[in-house]
Amino acid sequence: MQNWKPPTGQLYKLNFDAATFENGSGIGAVIRNAAEEVMVALSARGAVVVDSEEAEALACRKALEFAIDAGFSELIVEGDNAMVIKAVSSSSPNWSRLGVIYDDIGCLAAGLRYVVFNCIRRSANSVAHSLAHYATVLDEKIVWLEDSPPPARDALYFDSFVING
């Protein structure tokens, strides 16, 4: 099992995830610092999607937009969908049906001072996963500033326990 690890130095870590529902999708994102503190978190409804790759690509784009809007410019971005992370990490043009979304992500990333994309296991992405699933009960997005989002508190406590013993 892989566990979440805090970023080093002055970097921030942005974890994102998506969930699919019968009538839409959910997006979860959380930004934490080296001290494991939640800087900002998001849970939001998304569009109806064709498959999990589309949901995850849209979640990645939304998470980057969210991070930029919140003023973050030095990020380690982590998600648990290998296809999405591979696509956004590539410098080659993407001609797939999701190519426009991947191009958007690339443009957003290009505007950051520092960014790296990492593919992680779901066990290391449980906070974002919880927030994505919470979106099923939402009509509007919810943002938490410098506060532990209640739908993800168990996952946050687990991450802290694993890191600090």
mmCIF file of C-alpha atoms in Angstrom:
data_model
loop_
_atom_site.group_PDB
_atom_site.id
_atom_site.type_symbol
_atom_site.label_atom_id
_atom_site.label_comp_id
_atom_site.label_asym_id
_atom_site.label_seq_id
_atom_site.Cartn_x
_atom_site.Cartn_y
_atom_site.Cartn_z
ATOM 1 C CA MET A 1 0.000 0.000 0.000
ATOM 2 C CA GLN A 2 1.266 3.453 -0.926
ATOM 3 C CA ASN A 3 0.608 6.313 1.482
ATOM 4 C CA TRP A 4 0.400 10.048 0.906
ATOM 5 C CA LYS A 5 3.654 11.912 1.537
ATOM 6 C CA PRO A 6 3.942 15.657 2.154
ATOM 7 C CA PRO A 7 5.833 17.844 -0.315
ATOM 8 C CA THR A 8 9.279 19.085 0.545
ATOM 9 C CA GLY A 9 10.416 22.649 1.137
ATOM 10 C CA GLN A 10 8.189 25.427 -0.117
ATOM 11 C CA LEU A 11 6.282 23.282 -2.617
ATOM 12 C CA TYR A 12 2.618 22.450 -2.321
ATOM 13 C CA LYS A 13 0.995 19.170 -3.234
ATOM 14 C CA LEU A 14 -2.231 19.164 -5.232
ATOM 15 C CA ASN A 15 -4.107 15.871 -5.178
ATOM 16 C CA PHE A 16 -7.115 15.451 -7.444
ATOM 17 C CA ASP A 17 -9.617 12.694 -8.145
ATOM 18 C CA ALA A 18 -12.881 12.096 -9.946
ATOM 19 C CA ALA A 19 -15.920 9.956 -9.288
ATOM 20 C CA THR A 20 -18.638 9.003 -11.739
ATOM 21 C CA PHE A 21 -22.337 8.914 -10.923
ATOM 22 C CA GLU A 22 -25.419 8.024 -12.917
ATOM 23 C CA ASN A 23 -26.279 11.695 -13.483
ATOM 24 C CA GLY A 24 -22.853 13.333 -13.512
ATOM 25 C CA SER A 25 -19.418 13.203 -12.012
ATOM 26 C CA GLY A 26 -17.628 14.495 -8.954
ATOM 27 C CA ILE A 27 -14.355 16.352 -8.600
ATOM 28 C CA GLY A 28 -12.215 16.437 -5.503
ATOM 29 C CA ALA A 29 -9.032 18.441 -4.989
ATOM 30 C CA VAL A 30 -6.880 19.304 -2.005
ATOM 31 C CA ILE A 31 -3.702 21.340 -1.641
ATOM 32 C CA ARG A 32 -1.455 20.632 1.339
ATOM 33 C CA ASN A 33 1.909 21.970 2.455
ATOM 34 C CA ALA A 34 5.030 20.322 3.910
ATOM 35 C CA ALA A 35 3.492 20.498 7.399
ATOM 36 C CA GLU A 36 0.548 18.405 6.085
ATOM 37 C CA GLU A 37 -1.834 21.347 6.547
ATOM 38 C CA VAL A 38 -4.788 21.760 4.222
ATOM 39 C CA MET A 39 -4.366 25.046 2.403
ATOM 40 C CA VAL A 40 -7.519 24.730 0.322
ATOM 41 C CA ALA A 41 -9.857 21.949 -0.753
ATOM 42 C CA LEU A 42 -12.674 21.570 -3.281
ATOM 43 C CA SER A 43 -15.622 19.269 -3.840
ATOM 44 C CA ALA A 44 -17.726 19.937 -6.936
ATOM 45 C CA ARG A 45 -20.163 18.329 -9.346
ATOM 46 C CA GLY A 46 -18.979 17.704 -12.861
ATOM 47 C CA ALA A 47 -20.575 16.869 -16.173
ATOM 48 C CA VAL A 48 -21.817 13.480 -17.304
ATOM 49 C CA VAL A 49 -18.788 11.720 -18.768
ATOM 50 C CA VAL A 50 -18.154 8.798 -21.105
ATOM 51 C CA ASP A 51 -15.562 7.026 -18.957
ATOM 52 C CA SER A 52 -13.193 7.365 -16.013
ATOM 53 C CA GLU A 53 -10.360 8.789 -18.140
ATOM 54 C CA GLU A 54 -12.567 11.684 -19.202
ATOM 55 C CA ALA A 55 -13.705 12.250 -15.601
ATOM 56 C CA GLU A 56 -10.102 12.243 -14.342
ATOM 57 C CA ALA A 57 -8.875 14.555 -17.134
ATOM 58 C CA LEU A 58 -11.659 17.041 -16.378
ATOM 59 C CA ALA A 59 -10.870 16.764 -12.656
ATOM 60 C CA CYS A 60 -7.191 17.472 -13.336
ATOM 61 C CA ARG A 61 -8.074 20.563 -15.381
ATOM 62 C CA LYS A 62 -10.499 21.819 -12.723
ATOM 63 C CA ALA A 63 -7.970 21.170 -9.943
ATOM 64 C CA LEU A 64 -5.268 23.161 -11.761
ATOM 65 C CA GLU A 65 -7.691 26.034 -12.430
ATOM 66 C CA PHE A 66 -8.660 25.936 -8.747
ATOM 67 C CA ALA A 67 -5.010 25.982 -7.608
ATOM 68 C CA ILE A 68 -4.131 28.876 -9.921
ATOM 69 C CA ASP A 69 -7.207 30.863 -8.825
ATOM 70 C CA ALA A 70 -6.146 30.299 -5.189
ATOM 71 C CA GLY A 71 -2.693 31.726 -5.960
ATOM 72 C CA PHE A 72 -0.521 28.597 -6.005
ATOM 73 C CA SER A 73 2.268 28.468 -8.572
ATOM 74 C CA GLU A 74 4.677 25.755 -7.357
ATOM 75 C CA LEU A 75 2.937 22.408 -7.340
ATOM 76 C CA ILE A 76 3.412 18.686 -7.260
ATOM 77 C CA VAL A 77 0.221 17.422 -8.901
ATOM 78 C CA GLU A 78 -0.862 13.889 -8.076
ATOM 79 C CA GLY A 79 -3.632 11.736 -9.470
ATOM 80 C CA ASP A 80 -4.349 8.017 -9.561
ATOM 81 C CA ASN A 81 -5.221 7.563 -13.247
ATOM 82 C CA ALA A 82 -2.084 6.466 -15.115
ATOM 83 C CA MET A 83 -3.471 7.361 -18.563
ATOM 84 C CA VAL A 84 -4.196 10.935 -17.519
ATOM 85 C CA ILE A 85 -0.854 11.474 -15.796
ATOM 86 C CA LYS A 86 0.985 10.001 -18.790
ATOM 87 C CA ALA A 87 -0.937 12.269 -21.189
ATOM 88 C CA VAL A 88 -0.380 15.470 -19.192
ATOM 89 C CA SER A 89 3.302 14.648 -18.651
ATOM 90 C CA SER A 90 3.955 14.153 -22.362
ATOM 91 C CA SER A 91 5.319 16.928 -24.544
ATOM 92 C CA SER A 92 3.864 15.281 -27.667
ATOM 93 C CA PRO A 93 0.556 16.464 -29.138
ATOM 94 C CA ASN A 94 -2.413 14.396 -28.025
ATOM 95 C CA TRP A 95 -4.778 13.559 -30.885
ATOM 96 C CA SER A 96 -7.217 11.513 -28.781
ATOM 97 C CA ARG A 97 -10.815 12.546 -28.172
ATOM 98 C CA LEU A 98 -9.590 14.150 -24.929
ATOM 99 C CA GLY A 99 -6.747 16.020 -26.628
ATOM 100 C CA VAL A 100 -8.354 19.443 -26.139
ATOM 101 C CA ILE A 101 -8.665 18.826 -22.394
ATOM 102 C CA TYR A 102 -5.033 17.684 -22.236
ATOM 103 C CA ASP A 103 -4.005 20.797 -24.199
ATOM 104 C CA ASP A 104 -5.877 22.959 -21.665
ATOM 105 C CA ILE A 105 -4.042 21.233 -18.820
ATOM 106 C CA GLY A 106 -0.730 21.814 -20.583
ATOM 107 C CA CYS A 107 -1.488 25.521 -21.023
ATOM 108 C CA LEU A 108 -2.446 25.859 -17.359
ATOM 109 C CA ALA A 109 0.691 23.998 -16.260
ATOM 110 C CA ALA A 110 2.890 26.164 -18.511
ATOM 111 C CA GLY A 111 1.794 29.217 -16.530
ATOM 112 C CA LEU A 112 3.089 27.804 -13.246
ATOM 113 C CA ARG A 113 6.552 28.534 -11.871
ATOM 114 C CA TYR A 114 7.089 24.847 -11.082
ATOM 115 C CA VAL A 115 4.942 21.812 -11.759
ATOM 116 C CA VAL A 116 5.479 18.075 -11.849
ATOM 117 C CA PHE A 117 2.823 15.395 -12.371
ATOM 118 C CA ASN A 118 2.972 12.115 -10.433
ATOM 119 C CA CYS A 119 0.837 9.022 -10.744
ATOM 120 C CA ILE A 120 0.062 7.529 -7.340
ATOM 121 C CA ARG A 121 -2.038 4.667 -6.027
ATOM 122 C CA ARG A 122 -5.565 5.374 -4.835
ATOM 123 C CA SER A 123 -4.454 4.593 -1.264
ATOM 124 C CA ALA A 124 -2.244 7.715 -1.439
ATOM 125 C CA ASN A 125 -5.087 9.795 -2.869
ATOM 126 C CA SER A 126 -7.809 9.115 -0.318
ATOM 127 C CA VAL A 127 -8.520 12.741 0.615
ATOM 128 C CA ALA A 128 -9.212 13.804 -2.974
ATOM 129 C CA HIS A 129 -11.107 10.537 -3.502
ATOM 130 C CA SER A 130 -13.378 11.308 -0.528
ATOM 131 C CA LEU A 131 -14.038 14.826 -1.798
ATOM 132 C CA ALA A 132 -14.875 13.570 -5.298
ATOM 133 C CA HIS A 133 -17.405 11.097 -3.905
ATOM 134 C CA TYR A 134 -18.904 13.736 -1.594
ATOM 135 C CA ALA A 135 -19.897 15.736 -4.681
ATOM 136 C CA THR A 136 -22.788 13.332 -5.277
ATOM 137 C CA VAL A 137 -24.809 15.213 -2.633
ATOM 138 C CA LEU A 138 -23.888 18.710 -3.837
ATOM 139 C CA ASP A 139 -25.744 21.210 -5.970
ATOM 140 C CA GLU A 140 -22.921 23.769 -5.858
ATOM 141 C CA LYS A 141 -19.197 23.465 -5.304
ATOM 142 C CA ILE A 142 -17.829 23.719 -1.785
ATOM 143 C CA VAL A 143 -14.428 25.221 -0.996
ATOM 144 C CA TRP A 144 -12.631 24.899 2.319
ATOM 145 C CA LEU A 145 -9.881 27.436 3.106
ATOM 146 C CA GLU A 146 -7.187 26.375 5.576
ATOM 147 C CA ASP A 147 -9.611 23.919 7.151
ATOM 148 C CA SER A 148 -10.013 20.162 7.129
ATOM 149 C CA PRO A 149 -12.997 19.327 4.930
ATOM 150 C CA PRO A 150 -15.446 17.216 6.979
ATOM 151 C CA PRO A 151 -16.065 14.677 4.168
ATOM 152 C CA ALA A 152 -12.338 13.869 4.139
ATOM 153 C CA ARG A 153 -11.401 14.129 7.842
ATOM 154 C CA ASP A 154 -10.983 10.375 8.293
ATOM 155 C CA ALA A 155 -8.631 10.237 5.302
ATOM 156 C CA LEU A 156 -6.677 13.251 6.595
ATOM 157 C CA TYR A 157 -6.331 11.678 10.044
ATOM 158 C CA PHE A 158 -5.136 8.430 8.467
ATOM 159 C CA ASP A 159 -2.513 10.259 6.382
ATOM 160 C CA SER A 160 -1.284 12.103 9.467
ATOM 161 C CA PHE A 161 -1.197 8.931 11.550
ATOM 162 C CA VAL A 162 0.823 7.045 8.941
ATOM 163 C CA ILE A 163 3.323 9.910 8.596
ATOM 164 C CA ASN A 164 3.681 10.756 12.284
ATOM 165 C CA GLY A 165 2.969 7.382 13.870
#
